[in-house]
CSV table of C-alpha atoms and ligand atoms in Angstrom, one decimal:
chain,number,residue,atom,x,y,z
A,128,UNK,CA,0.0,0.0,0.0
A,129,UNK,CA,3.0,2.3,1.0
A,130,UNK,CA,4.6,1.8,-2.5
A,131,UNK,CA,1.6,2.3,-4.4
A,132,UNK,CA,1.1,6.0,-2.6
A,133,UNK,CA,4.3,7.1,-2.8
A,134,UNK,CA,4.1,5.6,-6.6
A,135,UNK,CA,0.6,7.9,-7.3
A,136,UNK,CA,2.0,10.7,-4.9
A,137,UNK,CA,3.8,13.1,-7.4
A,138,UNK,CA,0.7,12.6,-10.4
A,139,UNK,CA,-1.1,16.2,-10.7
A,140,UNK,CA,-4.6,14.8,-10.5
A,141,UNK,CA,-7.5,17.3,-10.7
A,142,UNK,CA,-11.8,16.1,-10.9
A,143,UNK,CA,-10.7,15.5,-14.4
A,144,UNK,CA,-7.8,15.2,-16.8
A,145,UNK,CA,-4.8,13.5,-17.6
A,146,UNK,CA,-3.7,12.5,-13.8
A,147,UNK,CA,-6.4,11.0,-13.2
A,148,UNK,CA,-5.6,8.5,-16.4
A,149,UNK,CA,-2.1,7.9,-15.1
A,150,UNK,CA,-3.4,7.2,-11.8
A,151,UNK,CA,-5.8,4.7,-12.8
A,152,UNK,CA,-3.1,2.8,-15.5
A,153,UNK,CA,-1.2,2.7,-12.0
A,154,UNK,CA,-4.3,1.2,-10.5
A,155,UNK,CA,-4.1,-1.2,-13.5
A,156,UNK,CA,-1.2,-2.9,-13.3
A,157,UNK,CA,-3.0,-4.5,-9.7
A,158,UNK,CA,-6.7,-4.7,-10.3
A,159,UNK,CA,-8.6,-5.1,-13.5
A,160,UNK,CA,-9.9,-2.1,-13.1
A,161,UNK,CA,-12.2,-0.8,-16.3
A,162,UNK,CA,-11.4,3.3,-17.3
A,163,UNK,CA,-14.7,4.8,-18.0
A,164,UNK,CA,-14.8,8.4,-19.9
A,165,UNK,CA,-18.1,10.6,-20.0
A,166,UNK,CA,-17.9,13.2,-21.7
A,167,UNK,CA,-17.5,16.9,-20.8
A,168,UNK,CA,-21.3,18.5,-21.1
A,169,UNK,CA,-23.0,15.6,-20.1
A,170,UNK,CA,-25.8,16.3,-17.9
A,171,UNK,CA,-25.9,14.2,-14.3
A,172,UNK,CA,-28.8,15.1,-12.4
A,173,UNK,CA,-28.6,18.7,-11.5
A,174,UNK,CA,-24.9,18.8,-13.0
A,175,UNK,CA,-22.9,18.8,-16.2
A,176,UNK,CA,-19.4,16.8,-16.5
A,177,UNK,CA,-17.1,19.6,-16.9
A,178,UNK,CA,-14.7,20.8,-19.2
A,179,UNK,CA,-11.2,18.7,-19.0
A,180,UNK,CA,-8.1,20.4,-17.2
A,181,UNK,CA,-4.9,19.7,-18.1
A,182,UNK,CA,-1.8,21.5,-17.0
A,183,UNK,CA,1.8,21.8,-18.2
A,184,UNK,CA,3.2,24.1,-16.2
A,185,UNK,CA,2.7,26.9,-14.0
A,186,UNK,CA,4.9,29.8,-12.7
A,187,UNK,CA,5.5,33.5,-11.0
A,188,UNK,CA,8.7,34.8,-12.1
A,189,UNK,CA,10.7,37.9,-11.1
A,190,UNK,CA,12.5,40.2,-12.8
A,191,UNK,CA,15.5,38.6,-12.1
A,192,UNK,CA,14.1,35.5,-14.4
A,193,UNK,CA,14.1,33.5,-10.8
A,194,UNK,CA,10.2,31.2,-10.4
A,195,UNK,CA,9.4,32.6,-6.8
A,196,UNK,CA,6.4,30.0,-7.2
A,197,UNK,CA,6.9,27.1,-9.3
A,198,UNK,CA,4.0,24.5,-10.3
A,199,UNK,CA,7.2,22.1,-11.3
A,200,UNK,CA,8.8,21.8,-7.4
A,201,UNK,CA,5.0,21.3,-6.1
A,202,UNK,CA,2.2,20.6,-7.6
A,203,UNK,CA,0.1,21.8,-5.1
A,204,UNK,CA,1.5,25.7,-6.3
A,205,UNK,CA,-1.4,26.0,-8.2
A,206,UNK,CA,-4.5,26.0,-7.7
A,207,UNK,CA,-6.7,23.3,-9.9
A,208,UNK,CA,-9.0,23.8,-12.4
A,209,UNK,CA,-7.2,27.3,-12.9
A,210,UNK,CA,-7.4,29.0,-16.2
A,211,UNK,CA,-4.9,29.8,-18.8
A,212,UNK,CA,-2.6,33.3,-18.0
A,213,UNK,CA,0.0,34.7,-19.3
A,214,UNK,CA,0.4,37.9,-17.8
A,215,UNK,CA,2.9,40.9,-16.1
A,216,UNK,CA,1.9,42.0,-13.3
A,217,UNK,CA,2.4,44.2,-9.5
A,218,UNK,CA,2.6,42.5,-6.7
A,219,UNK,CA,-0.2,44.2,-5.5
A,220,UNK,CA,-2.3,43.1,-8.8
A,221,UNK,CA,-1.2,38.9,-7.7
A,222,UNK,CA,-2.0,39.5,-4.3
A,223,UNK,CA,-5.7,38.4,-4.5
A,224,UNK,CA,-4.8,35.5,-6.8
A,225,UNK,CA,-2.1,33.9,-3.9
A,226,UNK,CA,-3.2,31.5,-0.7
A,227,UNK,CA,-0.8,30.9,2.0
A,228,UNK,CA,-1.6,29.4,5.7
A,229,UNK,CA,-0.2,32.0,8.2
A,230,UNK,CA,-0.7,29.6,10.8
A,231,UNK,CA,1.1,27.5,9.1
A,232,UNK,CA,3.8,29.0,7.3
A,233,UNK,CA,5.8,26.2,6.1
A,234,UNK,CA,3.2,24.2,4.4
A,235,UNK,CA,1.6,25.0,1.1
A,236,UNK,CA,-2.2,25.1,0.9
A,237,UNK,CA,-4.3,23.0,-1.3
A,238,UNK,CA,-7.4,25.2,-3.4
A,239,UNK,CA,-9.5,24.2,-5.8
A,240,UNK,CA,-12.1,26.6,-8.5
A,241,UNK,CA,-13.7,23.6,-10.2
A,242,UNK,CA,-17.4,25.4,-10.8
A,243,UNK,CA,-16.0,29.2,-10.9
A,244,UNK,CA,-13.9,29.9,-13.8
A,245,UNK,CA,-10.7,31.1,-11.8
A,246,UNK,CA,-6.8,31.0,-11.2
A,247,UNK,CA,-4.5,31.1,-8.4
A,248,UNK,CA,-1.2,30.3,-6.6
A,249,UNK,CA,-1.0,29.0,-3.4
A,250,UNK,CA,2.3,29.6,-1.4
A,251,UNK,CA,4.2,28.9,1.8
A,252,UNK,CA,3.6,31.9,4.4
A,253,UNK,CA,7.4,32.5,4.8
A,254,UNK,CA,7.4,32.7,1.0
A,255,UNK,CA,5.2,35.5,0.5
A,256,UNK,CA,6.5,37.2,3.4
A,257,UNK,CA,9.5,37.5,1.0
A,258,UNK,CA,8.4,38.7,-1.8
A,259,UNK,CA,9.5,42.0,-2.8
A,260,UNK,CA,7.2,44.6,-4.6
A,261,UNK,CA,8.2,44.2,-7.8
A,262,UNK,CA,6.5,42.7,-11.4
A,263,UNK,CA,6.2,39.8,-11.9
A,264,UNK,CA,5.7,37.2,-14.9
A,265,UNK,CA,2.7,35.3,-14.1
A,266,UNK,CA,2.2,31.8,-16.8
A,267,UNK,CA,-0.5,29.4,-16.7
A,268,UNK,CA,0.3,26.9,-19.5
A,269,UNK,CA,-3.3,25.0,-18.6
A,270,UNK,CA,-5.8,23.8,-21.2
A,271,UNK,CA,-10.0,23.8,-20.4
A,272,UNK,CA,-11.4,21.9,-23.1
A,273,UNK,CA,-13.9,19.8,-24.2
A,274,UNK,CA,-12.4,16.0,-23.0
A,275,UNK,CA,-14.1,13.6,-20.4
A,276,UNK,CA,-14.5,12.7,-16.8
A,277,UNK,CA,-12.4,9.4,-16.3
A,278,UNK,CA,-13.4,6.9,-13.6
A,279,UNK,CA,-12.2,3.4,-12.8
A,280,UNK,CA,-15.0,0.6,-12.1
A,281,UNK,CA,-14.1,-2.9,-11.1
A,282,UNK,CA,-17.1,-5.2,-11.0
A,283,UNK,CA,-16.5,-8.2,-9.4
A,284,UNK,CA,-19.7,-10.7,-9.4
A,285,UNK,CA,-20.5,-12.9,-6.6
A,286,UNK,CA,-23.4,-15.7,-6.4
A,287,UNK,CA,-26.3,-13.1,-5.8
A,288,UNK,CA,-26.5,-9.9,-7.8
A,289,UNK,CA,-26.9,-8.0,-4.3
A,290,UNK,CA,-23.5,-5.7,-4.3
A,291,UNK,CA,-20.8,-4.5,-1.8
A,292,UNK,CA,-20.0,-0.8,-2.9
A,293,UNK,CA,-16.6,0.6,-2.3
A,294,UNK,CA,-15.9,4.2,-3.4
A,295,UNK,CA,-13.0,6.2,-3.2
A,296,UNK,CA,-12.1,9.6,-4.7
A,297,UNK,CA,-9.4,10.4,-7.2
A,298,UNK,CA,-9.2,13.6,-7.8
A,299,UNK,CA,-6.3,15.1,-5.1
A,300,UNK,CA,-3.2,16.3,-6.6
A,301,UNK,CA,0.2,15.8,-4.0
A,302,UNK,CA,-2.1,14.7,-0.5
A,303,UNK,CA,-1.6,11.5,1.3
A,304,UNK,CA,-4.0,10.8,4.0
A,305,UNK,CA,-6.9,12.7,2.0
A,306,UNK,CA,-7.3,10.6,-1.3
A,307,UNK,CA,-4.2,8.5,-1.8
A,308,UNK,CA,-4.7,6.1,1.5
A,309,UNK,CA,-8.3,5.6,0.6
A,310,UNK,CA,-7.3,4.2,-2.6
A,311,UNK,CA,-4.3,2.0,-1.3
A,312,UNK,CA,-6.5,0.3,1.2
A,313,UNK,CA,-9.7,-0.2,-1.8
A,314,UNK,CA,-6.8,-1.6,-4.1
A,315,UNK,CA,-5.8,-3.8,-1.6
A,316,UNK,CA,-9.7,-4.9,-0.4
A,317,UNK,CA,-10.1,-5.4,-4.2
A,318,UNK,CA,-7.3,-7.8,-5.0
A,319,UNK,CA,-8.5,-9.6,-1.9
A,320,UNK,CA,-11.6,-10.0,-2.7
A,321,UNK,CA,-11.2,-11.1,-6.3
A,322,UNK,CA,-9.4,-13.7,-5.2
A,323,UNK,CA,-12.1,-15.2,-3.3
A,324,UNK,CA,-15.3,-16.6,-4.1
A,325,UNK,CA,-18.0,-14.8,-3.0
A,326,UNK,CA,-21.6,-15.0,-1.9
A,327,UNK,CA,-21.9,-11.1,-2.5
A,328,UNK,CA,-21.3,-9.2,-5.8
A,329,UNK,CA,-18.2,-6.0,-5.3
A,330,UNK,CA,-17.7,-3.6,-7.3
A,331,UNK,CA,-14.4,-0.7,-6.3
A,332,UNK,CA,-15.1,2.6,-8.0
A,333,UNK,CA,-12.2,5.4,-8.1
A,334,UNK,CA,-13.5,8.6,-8.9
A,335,UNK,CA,-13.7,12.3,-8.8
A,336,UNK,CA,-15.0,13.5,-5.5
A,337,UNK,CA,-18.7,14.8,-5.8
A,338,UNK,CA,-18.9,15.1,-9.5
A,339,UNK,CA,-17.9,11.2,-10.0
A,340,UNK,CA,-20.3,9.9,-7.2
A,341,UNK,CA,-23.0,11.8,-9.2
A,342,UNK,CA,-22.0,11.1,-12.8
A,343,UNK,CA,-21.8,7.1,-11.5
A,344,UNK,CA,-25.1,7.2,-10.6
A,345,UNK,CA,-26.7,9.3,-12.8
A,346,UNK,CA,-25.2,6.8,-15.8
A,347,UNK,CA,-26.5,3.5,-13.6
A,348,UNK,CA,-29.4,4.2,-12.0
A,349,UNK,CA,-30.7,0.4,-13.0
A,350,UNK,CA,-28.1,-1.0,-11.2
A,351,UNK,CA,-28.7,1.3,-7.8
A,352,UNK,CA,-31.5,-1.0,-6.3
A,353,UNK,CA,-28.8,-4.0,-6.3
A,354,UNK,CA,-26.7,-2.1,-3.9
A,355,UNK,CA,-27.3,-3.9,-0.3
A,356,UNK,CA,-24.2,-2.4,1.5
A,357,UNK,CA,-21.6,0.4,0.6
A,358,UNK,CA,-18.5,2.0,2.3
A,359,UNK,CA,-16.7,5.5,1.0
A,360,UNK,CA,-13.0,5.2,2.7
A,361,UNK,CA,-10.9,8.0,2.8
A,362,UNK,CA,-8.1,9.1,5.5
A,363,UNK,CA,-7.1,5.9,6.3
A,364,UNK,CA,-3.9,6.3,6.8
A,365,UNK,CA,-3.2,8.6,9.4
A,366,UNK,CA,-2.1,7.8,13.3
A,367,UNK,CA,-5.6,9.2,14.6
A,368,UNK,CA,-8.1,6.2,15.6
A,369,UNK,CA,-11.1,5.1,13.9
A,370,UNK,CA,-13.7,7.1,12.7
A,371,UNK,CA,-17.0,5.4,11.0
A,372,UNK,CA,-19.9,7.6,9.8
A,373,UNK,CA,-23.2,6.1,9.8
A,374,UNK,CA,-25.2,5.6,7.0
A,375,UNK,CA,-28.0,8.2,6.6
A,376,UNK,CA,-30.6,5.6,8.0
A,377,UNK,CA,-27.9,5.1,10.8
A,378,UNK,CA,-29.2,0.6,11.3
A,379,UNK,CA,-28.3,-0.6,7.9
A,380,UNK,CA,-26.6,-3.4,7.9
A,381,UNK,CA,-23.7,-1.9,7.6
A,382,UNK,CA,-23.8,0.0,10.4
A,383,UNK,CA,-24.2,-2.6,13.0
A,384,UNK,CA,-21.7,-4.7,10.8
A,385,UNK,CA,-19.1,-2.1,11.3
A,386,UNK,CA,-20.0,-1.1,14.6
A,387,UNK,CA,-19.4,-4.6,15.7
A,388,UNK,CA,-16.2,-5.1,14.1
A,389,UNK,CA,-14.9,-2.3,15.7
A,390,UNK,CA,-16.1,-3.2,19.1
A,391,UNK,CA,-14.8,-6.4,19.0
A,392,UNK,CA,-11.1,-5.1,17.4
A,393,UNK,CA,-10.0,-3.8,21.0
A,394,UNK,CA,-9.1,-0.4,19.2
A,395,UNK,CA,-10.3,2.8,19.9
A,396,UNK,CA,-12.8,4.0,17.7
A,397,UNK,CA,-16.0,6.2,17.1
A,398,UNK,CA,-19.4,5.7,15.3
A,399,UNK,CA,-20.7,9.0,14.5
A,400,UNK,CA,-23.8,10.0,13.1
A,401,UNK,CA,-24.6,11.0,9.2
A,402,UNK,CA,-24.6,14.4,8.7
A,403,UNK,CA,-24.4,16.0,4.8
A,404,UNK,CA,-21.1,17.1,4.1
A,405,UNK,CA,-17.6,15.2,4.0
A,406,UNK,CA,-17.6,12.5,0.6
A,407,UNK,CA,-19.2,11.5,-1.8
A,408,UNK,CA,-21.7,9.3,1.1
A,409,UNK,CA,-23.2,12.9,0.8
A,410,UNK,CA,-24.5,11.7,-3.1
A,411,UNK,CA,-25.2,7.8,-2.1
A,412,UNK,CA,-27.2,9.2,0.8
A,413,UNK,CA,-28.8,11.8,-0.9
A,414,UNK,CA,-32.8,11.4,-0.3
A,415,UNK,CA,-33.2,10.0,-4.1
A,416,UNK,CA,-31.3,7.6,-3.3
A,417,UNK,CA,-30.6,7.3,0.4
A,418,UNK,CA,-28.4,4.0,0.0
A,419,UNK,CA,-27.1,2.1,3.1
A,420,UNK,CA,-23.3,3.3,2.9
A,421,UNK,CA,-21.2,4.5,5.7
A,422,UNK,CA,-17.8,6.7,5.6
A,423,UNK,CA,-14.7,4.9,6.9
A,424,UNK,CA,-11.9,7.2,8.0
A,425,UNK,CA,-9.4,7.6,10.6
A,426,UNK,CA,-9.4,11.5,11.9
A,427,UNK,CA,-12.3,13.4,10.0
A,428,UNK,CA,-11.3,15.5,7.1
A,429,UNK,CA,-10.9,19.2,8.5
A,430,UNK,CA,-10.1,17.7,12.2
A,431,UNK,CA,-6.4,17.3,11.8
A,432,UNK,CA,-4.0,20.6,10.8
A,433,UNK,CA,-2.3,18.9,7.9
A,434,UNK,CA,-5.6,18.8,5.8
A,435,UNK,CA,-5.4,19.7,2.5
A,436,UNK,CA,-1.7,21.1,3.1
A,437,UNK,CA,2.0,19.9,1.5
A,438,UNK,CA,1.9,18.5,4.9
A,439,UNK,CA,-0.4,15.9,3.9
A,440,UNK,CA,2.6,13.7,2.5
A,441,UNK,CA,4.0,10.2,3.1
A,442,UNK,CA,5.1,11.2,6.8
A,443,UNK,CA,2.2,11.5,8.0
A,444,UNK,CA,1.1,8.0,6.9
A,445,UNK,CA,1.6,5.0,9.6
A,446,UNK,CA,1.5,1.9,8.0
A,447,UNK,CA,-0.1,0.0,10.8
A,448,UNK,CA,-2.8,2.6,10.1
A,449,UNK,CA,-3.4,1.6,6.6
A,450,UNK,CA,-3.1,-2.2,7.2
A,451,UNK,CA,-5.6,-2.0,10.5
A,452,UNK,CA,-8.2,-0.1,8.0
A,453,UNK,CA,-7.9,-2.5,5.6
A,454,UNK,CA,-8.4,-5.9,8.0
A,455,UNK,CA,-11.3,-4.0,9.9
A,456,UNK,CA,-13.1,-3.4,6.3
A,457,UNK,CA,-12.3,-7.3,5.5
A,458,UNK,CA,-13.7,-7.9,8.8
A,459,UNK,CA,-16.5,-6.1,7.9
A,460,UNK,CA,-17.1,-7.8,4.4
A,461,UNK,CA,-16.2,-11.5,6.0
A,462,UNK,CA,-19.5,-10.6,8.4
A,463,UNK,CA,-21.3,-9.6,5.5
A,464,UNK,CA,-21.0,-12.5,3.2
A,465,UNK,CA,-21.0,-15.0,6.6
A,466,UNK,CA,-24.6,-13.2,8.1
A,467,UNK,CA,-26.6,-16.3,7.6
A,468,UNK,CA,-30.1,-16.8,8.2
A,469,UNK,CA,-31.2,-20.4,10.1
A,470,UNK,CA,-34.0,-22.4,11.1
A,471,UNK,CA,-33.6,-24.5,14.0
A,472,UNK,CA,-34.5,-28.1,13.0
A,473,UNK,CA,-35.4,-29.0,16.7
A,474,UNK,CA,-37.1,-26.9,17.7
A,475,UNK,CA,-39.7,-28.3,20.5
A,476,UNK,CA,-37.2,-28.0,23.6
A,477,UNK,CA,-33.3,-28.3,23.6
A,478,UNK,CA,-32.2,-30.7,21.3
A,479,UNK,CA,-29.2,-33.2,23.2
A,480,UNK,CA,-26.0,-31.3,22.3
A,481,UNK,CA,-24.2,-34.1,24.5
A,482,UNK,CA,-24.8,-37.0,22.6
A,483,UNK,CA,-23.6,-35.5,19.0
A,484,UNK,CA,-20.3,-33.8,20.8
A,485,UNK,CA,-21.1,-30.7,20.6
A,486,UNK,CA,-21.4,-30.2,25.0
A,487,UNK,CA,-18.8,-30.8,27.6
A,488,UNK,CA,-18.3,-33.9,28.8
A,489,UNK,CA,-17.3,-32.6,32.2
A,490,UNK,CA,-19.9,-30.3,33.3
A,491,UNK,CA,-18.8,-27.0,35.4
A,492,UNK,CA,-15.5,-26.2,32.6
A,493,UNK,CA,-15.8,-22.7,32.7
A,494,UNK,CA,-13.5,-22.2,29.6
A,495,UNK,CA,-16.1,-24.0,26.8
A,496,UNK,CA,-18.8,-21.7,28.7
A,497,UNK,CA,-19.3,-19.1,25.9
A,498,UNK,CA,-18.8,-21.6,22.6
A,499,UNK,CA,-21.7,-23.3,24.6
A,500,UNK,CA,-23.5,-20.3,25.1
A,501,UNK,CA,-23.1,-19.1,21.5
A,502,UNK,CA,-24.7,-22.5,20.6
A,503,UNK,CA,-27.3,-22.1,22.7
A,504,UNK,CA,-28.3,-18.7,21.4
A,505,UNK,CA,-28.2,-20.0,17.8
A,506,UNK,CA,-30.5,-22.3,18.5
A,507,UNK,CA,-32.4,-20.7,20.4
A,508,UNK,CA,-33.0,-17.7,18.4
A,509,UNK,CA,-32.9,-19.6,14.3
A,510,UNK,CA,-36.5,-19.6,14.0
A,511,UNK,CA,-35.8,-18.0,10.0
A,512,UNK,CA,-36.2,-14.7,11.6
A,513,UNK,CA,-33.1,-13.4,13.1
A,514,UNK,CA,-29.5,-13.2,11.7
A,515,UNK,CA,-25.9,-14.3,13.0
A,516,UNK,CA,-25.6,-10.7,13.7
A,517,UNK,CA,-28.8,-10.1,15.1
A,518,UNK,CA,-27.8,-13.0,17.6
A,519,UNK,CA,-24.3,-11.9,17.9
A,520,UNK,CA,-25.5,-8.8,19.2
A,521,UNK,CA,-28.2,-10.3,21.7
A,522,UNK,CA,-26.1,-13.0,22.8
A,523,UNK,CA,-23.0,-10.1,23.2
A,524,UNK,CA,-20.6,-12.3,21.6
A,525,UNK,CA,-18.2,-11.7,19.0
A,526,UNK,CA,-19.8,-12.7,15.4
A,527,UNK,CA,-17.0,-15.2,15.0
A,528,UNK,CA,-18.4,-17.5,17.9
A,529,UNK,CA,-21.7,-17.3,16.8
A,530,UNK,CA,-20.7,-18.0,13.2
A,531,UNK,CA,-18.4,-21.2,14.5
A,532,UNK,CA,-21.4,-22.3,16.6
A,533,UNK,CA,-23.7,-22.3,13.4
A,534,UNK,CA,-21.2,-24.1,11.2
A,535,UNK,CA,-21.4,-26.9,14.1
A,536,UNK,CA,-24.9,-27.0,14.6
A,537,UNK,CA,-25.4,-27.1,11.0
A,538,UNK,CA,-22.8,-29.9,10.5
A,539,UNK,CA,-24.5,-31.7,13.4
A,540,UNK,CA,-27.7,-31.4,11.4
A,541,UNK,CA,-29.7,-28.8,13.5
A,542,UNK,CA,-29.6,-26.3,11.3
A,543,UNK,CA,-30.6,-25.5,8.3
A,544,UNK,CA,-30.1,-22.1,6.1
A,545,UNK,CA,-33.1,-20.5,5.1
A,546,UNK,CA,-32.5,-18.4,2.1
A,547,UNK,CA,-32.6,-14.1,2.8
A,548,UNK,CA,-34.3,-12.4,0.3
A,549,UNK,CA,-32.1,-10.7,-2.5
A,550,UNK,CA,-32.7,-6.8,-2.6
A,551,UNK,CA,-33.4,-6.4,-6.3
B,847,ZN,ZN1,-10.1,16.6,0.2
């Protein structure tokens, strides 16, 4: 994961444009990952796919011919989606056109004018402390033209047409924690799960924040309806703890799945409620569609200083951060494809665990207490009503326990599955 960020780190990537093609040919050379290009102009609900930004390069120069802000050094100089200039001009005239973080005056800022046709630089503190009042050469070799929105899609079908969504935006120039992490960590949950076989159908997407949520499901609206759980992960990688957003309904499935993974994972962790703003769960749980997907993250965007800063880079990553995200989301998709349905197949009182080996043979072990326990829940509560994770969390045992007890009872022949309806 660390050598696939540090591998997409330098790429200029904008909501559209050539980075975003290099990052996903990247992507490419792990997942078979299908490039999708809609064009600019295309209407998506209430918006149109944009014109297509592309940049070359991007400068203030002094009179002494020396770039006092280079686009070349950092791509993170200038601001995205800015338009083409090629101008002289006083100090005084740039002024409104640079960003800096005073509090900060080290780091470079990140800025964006996707919808407002715009230009900028954005600039270390110290730097523009230093500049003298003089004129400068300002170039913007940047191209707005009519192109495409690129996204990557990776469908992966399972034995039910019922889906696992997993979204993760692609449109961050030079930032670690916001946008590259979240894509390390999918990558990864993607080449683990196509390499299993699975009861559940997965499909990755890597796209434009906001604009690629929305062209996605404006462009497959037929294929919403089969979308039965869905995470967004971004900031994943940072040292903070873990952070999981609720899905606007708050007890989908989901929800309790992740809530219980990360009560069980001994970490520290919060479950916050939905709220509209943050990724693209903000389209997904939109009331048109109000789908059951949650946000995973480490600290919140906004909620730690580096944040759309230079100082957003590889150190802030931890790479027990990333791998703990991505076996907590496995853990999460394992309780998924494992939350069974049963009916108990002896039902008028207990049936004699004892005589098939499935009870103590010494009576008063306290160590086989709660494996016999967790039996006795399952059997007590598969009446083709309840899940394993319903009875997980009445029983208060970890899923695991209650999932080994089924596979036993079952084997013993006092279970059998009953079937859970498919969502489309
Ligand atoms: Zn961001």
């Amino acid at each position: 994961m660390l050598e696939l960020m540090e591998e997409l780190y330098p790429i200029c990537r904008s909501i559209t444009g050539e980075g975003v093609r290099e990052t996903l040919k990247i992507i490419q050379t792990r997942i078979p990952l299908e490039v999708r290009e809609v064009p600019s102009g295309t209407k998506v609900f209430d918006w149109t796919v944009p014109l297509e930004w592309n940049v070359s390069d991007a400068y203030v120069m002094n009179r002494a011919g020396k770039r006092v802000i280079d686009f070349q050094s950092h791509n993170l100089h200038l601001m995205s989606y800015s338009v083409p200039v090629r101008k002289t001009m006083s100090l005084e005239e740039l002024r409104p056109h640079l960003f800096s973080l005073p509090a900060h005056p080290e780091w470079i800022p990140y800025r964006t004018s996707y919808y407002k046709e715009n230009w900028g630089f954005c600039i270390r503190h110290a730097d523009l402390q230093r500049l003298s009042d003089e004129e400068y050469d300002v170039v913007i070799d940047s191209t707005l033209q009519a192109g495409s929105l690129t996204y990557g899609e990776l469908y992966l079908p399972g034995k039910v047409s019922d889906e696992v969504l997993v979204s993760c935006h692609v449109c961050h120039p030079s930032l670690c924690n916001d946008n590259l992490s979240g894509i390390a960590v999918a990558v990864m949950l993607a080449e683990t799960m196509a390499a299993r076989s699975r009861r559940y159908s997965f499909r990755f997407l890597f796209i434009p924040g906001t604009i690629g949520s929305i062209t996605w499901l404006a462009q497959n609206e037929q294929r919403v309806p089969h979308i039965r759980y869905g995470l967004v992960l971004t900031g994943v990688g940072d040292a903070g703890s873990v952070t999981y957003k609720k899905s606007r309904e708050g007890n989908a499935e989901i929800d309790r799945a992740m809530a219980h993974v990360l009560r069980y994972s001994g970490e520290a962790h919060s479950i916050i409620d939905f709220f509209p703003y943050g990724y693209d769960e903000r389209q997904y749980c939109s009331p048109g569609f109000n789908l059951p997907v949650g946000c995973f993250m480490r600290t919140p965007h906004g909620q730690y200083p580096e944040y759309h800063s230079s100082a957003d880079n590889m150190d802030l990553i931890r790479s027990e951060s990333l791998v703990r995200s991505y076996a907590q989301c496995l853990q999460a998709f394992e309780l998924l494809e494992g939350n069974r349905v049963y009916v108990n197949q002896n039902q008028k009182c207990e049936p004699q665990l004892g005589k098939r080996g499935l009870y103590r043979a010494v009576a008063g072990q306290q160590e086989n207490q709660s494996r016999e326990l967790a039996l006795l829940w399952v059997l007590n509560l598969s009446d083709g009503r309840h899940t394993l994770l319903d009875i997980a969390e009445r029983a208060d045992l970890p899923f695991g326990q209650i999932q080994s007890a089924a596979d036993a009872l079952g084997e013993a022949g006092l279970l059998k599955e009953c079937r859970r309806p498919e969502k489309a």
